[in-house]
Short mmCIF file of C-alpha atoms in Angstrom, two decimals:
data_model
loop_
_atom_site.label_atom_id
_atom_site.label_comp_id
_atom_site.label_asym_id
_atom_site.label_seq_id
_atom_site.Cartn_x
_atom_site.Cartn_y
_atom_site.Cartn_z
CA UNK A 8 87.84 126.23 114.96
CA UNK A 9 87.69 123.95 118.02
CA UNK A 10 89.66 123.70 120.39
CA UNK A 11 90.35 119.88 119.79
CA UNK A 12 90.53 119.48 116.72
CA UNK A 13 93.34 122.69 116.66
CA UNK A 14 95.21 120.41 118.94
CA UNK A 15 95.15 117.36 116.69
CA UNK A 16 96.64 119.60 114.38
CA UNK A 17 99.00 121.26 115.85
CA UNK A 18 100.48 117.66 117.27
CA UNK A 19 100.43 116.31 113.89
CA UNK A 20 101.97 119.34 112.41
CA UNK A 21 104.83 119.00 114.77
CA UNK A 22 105.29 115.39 114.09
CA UNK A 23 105.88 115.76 110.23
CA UNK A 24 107.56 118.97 110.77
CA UNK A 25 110.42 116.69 113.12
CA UNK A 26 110.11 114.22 110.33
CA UNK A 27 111.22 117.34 107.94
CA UNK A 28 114.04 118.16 110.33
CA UNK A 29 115.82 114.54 110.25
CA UNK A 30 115.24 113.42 106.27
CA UNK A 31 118.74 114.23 105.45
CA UNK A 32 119.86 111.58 103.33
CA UNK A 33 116.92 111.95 101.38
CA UNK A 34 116.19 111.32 97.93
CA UNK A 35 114.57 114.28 95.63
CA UNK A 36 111.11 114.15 95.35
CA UNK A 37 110.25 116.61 92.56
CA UNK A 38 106.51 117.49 93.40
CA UNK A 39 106.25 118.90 90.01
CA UNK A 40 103.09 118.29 87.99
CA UNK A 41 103.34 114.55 87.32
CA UNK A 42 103.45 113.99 83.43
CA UNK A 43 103.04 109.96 83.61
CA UNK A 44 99.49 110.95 84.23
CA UNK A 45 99.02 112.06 80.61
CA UNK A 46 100.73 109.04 79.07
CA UNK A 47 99.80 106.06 81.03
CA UNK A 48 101.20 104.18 78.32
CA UNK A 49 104.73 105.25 76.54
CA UNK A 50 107.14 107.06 78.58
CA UNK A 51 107.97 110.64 77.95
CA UNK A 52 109.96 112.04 75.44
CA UNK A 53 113.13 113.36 76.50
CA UNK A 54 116.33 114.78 74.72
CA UNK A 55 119.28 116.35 75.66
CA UNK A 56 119.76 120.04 74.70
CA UNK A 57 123.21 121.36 76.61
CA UNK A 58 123.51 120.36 80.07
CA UNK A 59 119.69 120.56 80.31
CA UNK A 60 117.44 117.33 79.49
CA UNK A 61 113.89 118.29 78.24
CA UNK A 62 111.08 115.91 79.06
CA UNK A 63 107.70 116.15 77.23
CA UNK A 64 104.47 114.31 77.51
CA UNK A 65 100.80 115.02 76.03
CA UNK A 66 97.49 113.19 75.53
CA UNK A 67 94.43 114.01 73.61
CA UNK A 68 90.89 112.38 74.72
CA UNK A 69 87.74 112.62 72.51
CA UNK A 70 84.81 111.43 74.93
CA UNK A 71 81.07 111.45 74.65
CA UNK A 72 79.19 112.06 78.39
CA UNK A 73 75.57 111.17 78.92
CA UNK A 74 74.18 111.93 82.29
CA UNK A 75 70.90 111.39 84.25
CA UNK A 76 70.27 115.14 84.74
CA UNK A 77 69.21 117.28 81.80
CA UNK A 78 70.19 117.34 78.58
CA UNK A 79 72.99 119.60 79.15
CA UNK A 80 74.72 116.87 80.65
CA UNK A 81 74.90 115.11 77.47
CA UNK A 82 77.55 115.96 75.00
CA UNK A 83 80.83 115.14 73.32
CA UNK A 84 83.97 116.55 74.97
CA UNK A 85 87.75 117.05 73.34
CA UNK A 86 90.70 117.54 75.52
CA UNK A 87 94.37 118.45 74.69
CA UNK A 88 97.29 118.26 77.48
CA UNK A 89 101.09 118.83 77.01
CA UNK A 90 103.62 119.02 79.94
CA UNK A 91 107.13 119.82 79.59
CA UNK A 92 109.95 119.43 82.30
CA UNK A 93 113.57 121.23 81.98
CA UNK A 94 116.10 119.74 84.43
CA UNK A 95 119.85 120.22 85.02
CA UNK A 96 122.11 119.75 87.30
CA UNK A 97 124.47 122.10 89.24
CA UNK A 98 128.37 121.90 89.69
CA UNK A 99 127.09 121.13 93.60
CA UNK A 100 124.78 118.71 92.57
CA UNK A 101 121.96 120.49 93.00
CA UNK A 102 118.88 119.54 90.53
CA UNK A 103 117.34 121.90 88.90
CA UNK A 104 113.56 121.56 87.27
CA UNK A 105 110.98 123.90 85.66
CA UNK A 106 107.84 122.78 84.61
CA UNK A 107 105.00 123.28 82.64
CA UNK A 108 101.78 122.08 81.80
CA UNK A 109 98.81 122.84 79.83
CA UNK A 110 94.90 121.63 79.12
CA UNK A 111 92.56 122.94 76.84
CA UNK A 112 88.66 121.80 77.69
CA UNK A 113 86.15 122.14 74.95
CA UNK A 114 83.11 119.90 76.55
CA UNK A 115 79.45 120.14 76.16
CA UNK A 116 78.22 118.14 78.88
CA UNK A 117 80.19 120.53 81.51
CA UNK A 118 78.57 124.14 82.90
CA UNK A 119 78.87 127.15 80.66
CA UNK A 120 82.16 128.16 83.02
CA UNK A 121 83.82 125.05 82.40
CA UNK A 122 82.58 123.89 78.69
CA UNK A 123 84.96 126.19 77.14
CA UNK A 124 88.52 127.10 78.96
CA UNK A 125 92.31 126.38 79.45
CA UNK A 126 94.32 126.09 82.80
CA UNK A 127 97.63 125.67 83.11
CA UNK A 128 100.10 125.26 86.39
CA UNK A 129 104.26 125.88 86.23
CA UNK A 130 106.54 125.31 89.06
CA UNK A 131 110.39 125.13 90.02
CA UNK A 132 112.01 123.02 92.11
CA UNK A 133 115.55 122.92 93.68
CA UNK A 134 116.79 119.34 95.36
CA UNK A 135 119.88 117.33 96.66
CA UNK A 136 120.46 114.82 98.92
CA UNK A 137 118.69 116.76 101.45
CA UNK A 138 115.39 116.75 99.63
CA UNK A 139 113.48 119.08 97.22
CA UNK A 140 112.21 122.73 97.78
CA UNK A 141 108.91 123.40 95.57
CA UNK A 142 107.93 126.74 94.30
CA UNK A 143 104.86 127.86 92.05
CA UNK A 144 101.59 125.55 91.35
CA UNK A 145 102.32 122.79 93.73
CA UNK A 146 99.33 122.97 96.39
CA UNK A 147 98.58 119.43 95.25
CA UNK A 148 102.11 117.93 96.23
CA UNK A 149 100.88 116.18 99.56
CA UNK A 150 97.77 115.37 98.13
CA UNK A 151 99.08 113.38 95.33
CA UNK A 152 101.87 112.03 97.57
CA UNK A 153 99.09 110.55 100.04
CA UNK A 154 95.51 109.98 98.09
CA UNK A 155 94.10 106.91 97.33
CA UNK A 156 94.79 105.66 93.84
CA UNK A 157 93.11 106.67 90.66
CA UNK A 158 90.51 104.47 89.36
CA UNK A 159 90.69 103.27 85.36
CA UNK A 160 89.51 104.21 82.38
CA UNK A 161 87.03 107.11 83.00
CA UNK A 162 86.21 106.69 86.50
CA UNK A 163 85.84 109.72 88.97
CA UNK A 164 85.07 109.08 92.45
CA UNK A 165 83.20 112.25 93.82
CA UNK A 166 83.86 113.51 97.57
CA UNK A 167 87.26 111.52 98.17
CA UNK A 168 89.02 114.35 99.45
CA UNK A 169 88.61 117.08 102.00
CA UNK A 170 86.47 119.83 100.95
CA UNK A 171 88.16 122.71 101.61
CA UNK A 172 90.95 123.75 99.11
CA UNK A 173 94.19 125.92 99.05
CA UNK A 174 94.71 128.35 96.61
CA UNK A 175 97.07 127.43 93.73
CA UNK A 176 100.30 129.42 94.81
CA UNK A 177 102.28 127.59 97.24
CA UNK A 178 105.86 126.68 98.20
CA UNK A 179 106.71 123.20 99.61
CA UNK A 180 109.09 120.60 100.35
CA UNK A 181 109.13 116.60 99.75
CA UNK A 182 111.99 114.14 100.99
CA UNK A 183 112.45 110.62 101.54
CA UNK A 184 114.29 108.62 104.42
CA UNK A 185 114.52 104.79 103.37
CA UNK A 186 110.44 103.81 102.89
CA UNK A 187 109.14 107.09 104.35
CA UNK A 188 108.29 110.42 101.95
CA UNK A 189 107.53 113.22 104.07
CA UNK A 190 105.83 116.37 102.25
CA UNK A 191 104.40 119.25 102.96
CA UNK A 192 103.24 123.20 101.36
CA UNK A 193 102.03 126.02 102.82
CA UNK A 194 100.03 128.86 100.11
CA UNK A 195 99.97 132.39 99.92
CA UNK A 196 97.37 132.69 102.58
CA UNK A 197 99.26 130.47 104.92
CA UNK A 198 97.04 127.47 104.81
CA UNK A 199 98.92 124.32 105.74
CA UNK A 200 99.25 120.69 104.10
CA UNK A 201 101.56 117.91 105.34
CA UNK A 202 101.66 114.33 104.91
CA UNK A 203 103.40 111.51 105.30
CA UNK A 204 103.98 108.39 103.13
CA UNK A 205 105.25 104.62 103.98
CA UNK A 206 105.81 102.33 100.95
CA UNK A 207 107.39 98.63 101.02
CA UNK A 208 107.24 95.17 100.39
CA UNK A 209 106.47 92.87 104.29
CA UNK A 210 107.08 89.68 104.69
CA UNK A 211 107.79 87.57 101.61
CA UNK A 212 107.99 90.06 98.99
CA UNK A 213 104.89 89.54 97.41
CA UNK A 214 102.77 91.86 98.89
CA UNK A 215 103.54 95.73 98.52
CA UNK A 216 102.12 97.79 101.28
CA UNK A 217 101.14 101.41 101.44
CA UNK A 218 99.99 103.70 104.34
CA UNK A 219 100.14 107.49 104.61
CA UNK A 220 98.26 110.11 107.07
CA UNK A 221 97.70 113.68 106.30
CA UNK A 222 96.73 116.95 107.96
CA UNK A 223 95.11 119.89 105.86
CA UNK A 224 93.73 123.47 106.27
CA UNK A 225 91.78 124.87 103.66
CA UNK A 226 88.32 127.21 102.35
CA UNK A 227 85.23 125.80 100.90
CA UNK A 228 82.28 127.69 100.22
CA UNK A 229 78.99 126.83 100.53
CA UNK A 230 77.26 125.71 97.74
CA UNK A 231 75.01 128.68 97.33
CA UNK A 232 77.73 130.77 97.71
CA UNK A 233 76.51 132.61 101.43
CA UNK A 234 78.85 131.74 103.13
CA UNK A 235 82.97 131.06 103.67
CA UNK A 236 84.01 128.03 106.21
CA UNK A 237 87.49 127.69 107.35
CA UNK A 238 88.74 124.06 107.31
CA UNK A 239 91.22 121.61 108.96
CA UNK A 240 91.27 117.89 107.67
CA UNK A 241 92.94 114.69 108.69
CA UNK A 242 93.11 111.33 106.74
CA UNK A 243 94.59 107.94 106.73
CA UNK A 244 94.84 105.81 103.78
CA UNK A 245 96.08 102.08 103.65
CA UNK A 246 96.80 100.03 100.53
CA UNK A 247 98.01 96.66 99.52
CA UNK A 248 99.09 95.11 96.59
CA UNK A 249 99.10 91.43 95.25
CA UNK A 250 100.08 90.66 92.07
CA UNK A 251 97.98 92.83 89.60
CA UNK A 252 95.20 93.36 92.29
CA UNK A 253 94.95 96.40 94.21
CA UNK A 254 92.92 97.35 97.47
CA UNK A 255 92.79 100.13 99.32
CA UNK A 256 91.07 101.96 101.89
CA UNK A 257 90.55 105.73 103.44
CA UNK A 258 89.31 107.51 106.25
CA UNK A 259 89.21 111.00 107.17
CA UNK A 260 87.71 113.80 109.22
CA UNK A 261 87.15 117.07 108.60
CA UNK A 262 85.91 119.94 110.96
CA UNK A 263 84.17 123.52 109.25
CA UNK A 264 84.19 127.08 110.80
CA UNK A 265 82.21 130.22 109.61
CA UNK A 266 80.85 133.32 111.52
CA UNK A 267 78.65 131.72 114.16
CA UNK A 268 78.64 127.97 112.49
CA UNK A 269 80.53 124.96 112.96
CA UNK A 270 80.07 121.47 111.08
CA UNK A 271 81.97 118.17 111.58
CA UNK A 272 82.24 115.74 108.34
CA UNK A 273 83.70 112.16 108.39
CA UNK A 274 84.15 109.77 105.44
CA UNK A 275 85.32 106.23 103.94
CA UNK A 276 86.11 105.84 100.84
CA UNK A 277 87.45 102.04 99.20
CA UNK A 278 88.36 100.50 96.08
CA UNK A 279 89.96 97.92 94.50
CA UNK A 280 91.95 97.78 90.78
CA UNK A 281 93.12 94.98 88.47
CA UNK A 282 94.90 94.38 85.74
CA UNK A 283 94.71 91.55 83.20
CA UNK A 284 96.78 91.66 80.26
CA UNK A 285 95.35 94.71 78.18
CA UNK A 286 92.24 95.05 80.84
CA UNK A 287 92.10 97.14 83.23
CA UNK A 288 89.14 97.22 85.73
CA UNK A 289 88.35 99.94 88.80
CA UNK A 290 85.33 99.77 91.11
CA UNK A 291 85.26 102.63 94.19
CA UNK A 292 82.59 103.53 96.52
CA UNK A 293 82.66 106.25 99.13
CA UNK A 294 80.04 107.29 102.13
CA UNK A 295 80.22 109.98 104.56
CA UNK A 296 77.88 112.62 106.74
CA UNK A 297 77.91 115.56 107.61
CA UNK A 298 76.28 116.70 110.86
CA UNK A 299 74.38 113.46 110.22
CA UNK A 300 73.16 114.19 106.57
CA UNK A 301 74.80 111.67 103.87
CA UNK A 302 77.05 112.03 101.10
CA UNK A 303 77.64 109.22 98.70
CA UNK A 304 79.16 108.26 95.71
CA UNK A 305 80.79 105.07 93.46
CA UNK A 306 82.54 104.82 90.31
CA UNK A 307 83.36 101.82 88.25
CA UNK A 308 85.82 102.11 85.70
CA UNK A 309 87.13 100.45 82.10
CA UNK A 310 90.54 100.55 80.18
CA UNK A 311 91.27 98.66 77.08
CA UNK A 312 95.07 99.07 75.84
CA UNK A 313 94.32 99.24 72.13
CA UNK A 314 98.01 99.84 70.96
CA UNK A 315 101.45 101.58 72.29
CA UNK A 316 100.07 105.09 73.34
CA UNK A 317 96.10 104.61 72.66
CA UNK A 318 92.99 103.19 74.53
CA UNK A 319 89.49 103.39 74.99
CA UNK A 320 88.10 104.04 78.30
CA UNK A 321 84.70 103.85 79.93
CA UNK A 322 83.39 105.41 83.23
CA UNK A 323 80.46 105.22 85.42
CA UNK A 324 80.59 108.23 88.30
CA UNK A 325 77.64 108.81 90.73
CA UNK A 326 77.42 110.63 93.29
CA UNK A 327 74.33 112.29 95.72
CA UNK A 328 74.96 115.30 98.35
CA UNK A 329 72.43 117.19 99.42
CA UNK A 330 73.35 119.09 102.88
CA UNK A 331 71.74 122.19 104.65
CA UNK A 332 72.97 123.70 107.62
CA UNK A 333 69.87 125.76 108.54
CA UNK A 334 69.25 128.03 106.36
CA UNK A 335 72.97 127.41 104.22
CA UNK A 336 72.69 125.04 101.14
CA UNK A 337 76.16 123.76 102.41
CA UNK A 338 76.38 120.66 99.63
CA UNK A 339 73.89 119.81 96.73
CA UNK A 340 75.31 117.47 93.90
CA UNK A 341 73.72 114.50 92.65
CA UNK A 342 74.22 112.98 89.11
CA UNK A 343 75.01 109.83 87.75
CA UNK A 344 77.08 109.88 84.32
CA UNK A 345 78.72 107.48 82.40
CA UNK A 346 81.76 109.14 80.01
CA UNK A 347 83.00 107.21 76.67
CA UNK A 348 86.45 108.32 75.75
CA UNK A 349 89.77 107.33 72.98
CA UNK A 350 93.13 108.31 74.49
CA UNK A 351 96.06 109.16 72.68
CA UNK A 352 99.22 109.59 74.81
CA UNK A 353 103.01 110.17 73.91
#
């Protein structure tokens, strides 16, 4: 990796790392899958069994995808998700949480590896006033902490994220000081993620503001499979709220590394959401290059609340990659689909 850009890093690193040191008072911040994303509508169930309180949440989607490609893009698609949280908390004070979540995939417009398959991610977490310690499937702590927001309905926007990925075990720690959530995990092959969050109303109240930066190492693989780049990433991301509007923005760089090649990427991605009354409307676009060759993408999303719990969604996704780096297919995507789905969430 280059010298610079291993500098940025390690400078960055540092800074969160101080902001780790000093976030005592901090509030727990579980990190733990986030079930709210399977009920957008109803809260969770939770009851009380003993000292411990279990939380559950699920959602099933039927959708129908029809893409611009061949006909295997086209093709009706079922999927079932159920998380569960246990939390409790210790004579110290000391919370307690063990998670679990599910999804079972059964989807004819996806690839033969994908049509047909069930993941599943379970984590514990230990917090106090001092912030939360994160343990199991949690690799995608700071990036949920610091991403840009989901679009509605059915909407995917391709490429709005580094490339390179860590693998799924990892440890971590999140913690707040006031407006400020600092996070960060490390996985089992001691790749690095940390990020840093600022949330809070300026001025008269009636704008909410968001801004968070990030610093990431990772792998990605080429896409026909040669080849094995090391990765370090660093983003911004600014938001604002007004009302039922949202608008938000992100930038980000990310630098590649493989035996006797080196690429440099850079991106912006936008969007903006709003709500009115059972609507809810997404449109996102995103443009970036690598070593001068483009990737694009946009996504324009549709939610209509039909009743407590249920709604039907619509999506538009595109998205066009194609990168070489001499002889390496490095990137090569390029589809436009648009997804129909009913969601059923409790």
């Amino acid at each position: 990796m280059g010298t610079t850009t291993s500098r940025h890093f390690g400078l960055f690193a540092a800074f969160v790392l101080i902001g780790l040191a000093g976030a005592s008072p901090a509030e727990a911040q579980s990190g733990l899958p986030n079930l709210d994303n399977l009920s957008p509508l109803e809260e969770a169930v939770a009851m009380e069994i003993g000292d411990v309180t279990l939380t559950l949440a699920g959602a099933m989607e039927a959708r129908y995808t029809t893409g611009s490609g061949n006909d295997d893009d086209n093709g009706p698609g079922l999927i079932g998700s159920l998380g569960a949280v246990a939390m409790t908390q210790l004579p110290n004070r000391w919370r307690v949480e063990l998670s679990y979540t599910g999804q079972l995939v059964s989807d004819d417009s996806l690839t033969p590896d994908e049509s047909e398959k069930y993941t599943d991610d379970a984590a514990m977490s230990v917090g106090g006033i001092w912030g939360t310690v994160l343990l199991g499937n949690v690799s995608e702590t700071v990036r949920n902490q610091t991403r840009r927001r989901r679009g509605f309905g059915s909407a995917v926007l391709a490429f709005d994220d580094f490339h390179g990925e860590r693998s799924d075990r990892s440890a971590g720690y999140a913690g707040r000081v006031g407006p400020f959530v600092a996070s960060g995990v490390v996985d089992n092959e001691g790749k690095i993620d940390l990020g840093l969050t600022f949330q809070r109303p300026i001025g008269n109240g009636s704008k909410d503001y968001r801004f968070t930066i990030r610093a990431g190492q990772g792998a990605y693989e080429a896409a026909d499979e040669t080849l094995q780049f090391r990765s370090q990433g660093h983003s911004v991301v600014g938001e604002v709220v007004y009302g039922s509007t949202l608008f938000d923005v992100g930038l980000g760089q990310e630098s590649y590394s493989s035996a006797g090649m080196n690429a440099t990427r850079w991106y912006i991605s936008s969007g903006i959401r709003r709500k009115i009354m059972v609507w809810g409307f997404s449109l996102e676009g995103h443009y970036g290059e690598i070593e001068g060759q483009e990737e694009a993408s946009a996504a324009l999303g549709i939610q209509y609340d039909l009743a407590r719990g249920l709604s039907a969604n619509f999506g538009v996704n595109y998205e066009d990659a194609k990168v070489a780096l001499g002889d390496v297919k490095f990137l090569d995507s390029s589809d436009t689909k648009a997804v129909f789905s009913l969601t059923y969430g409790f």
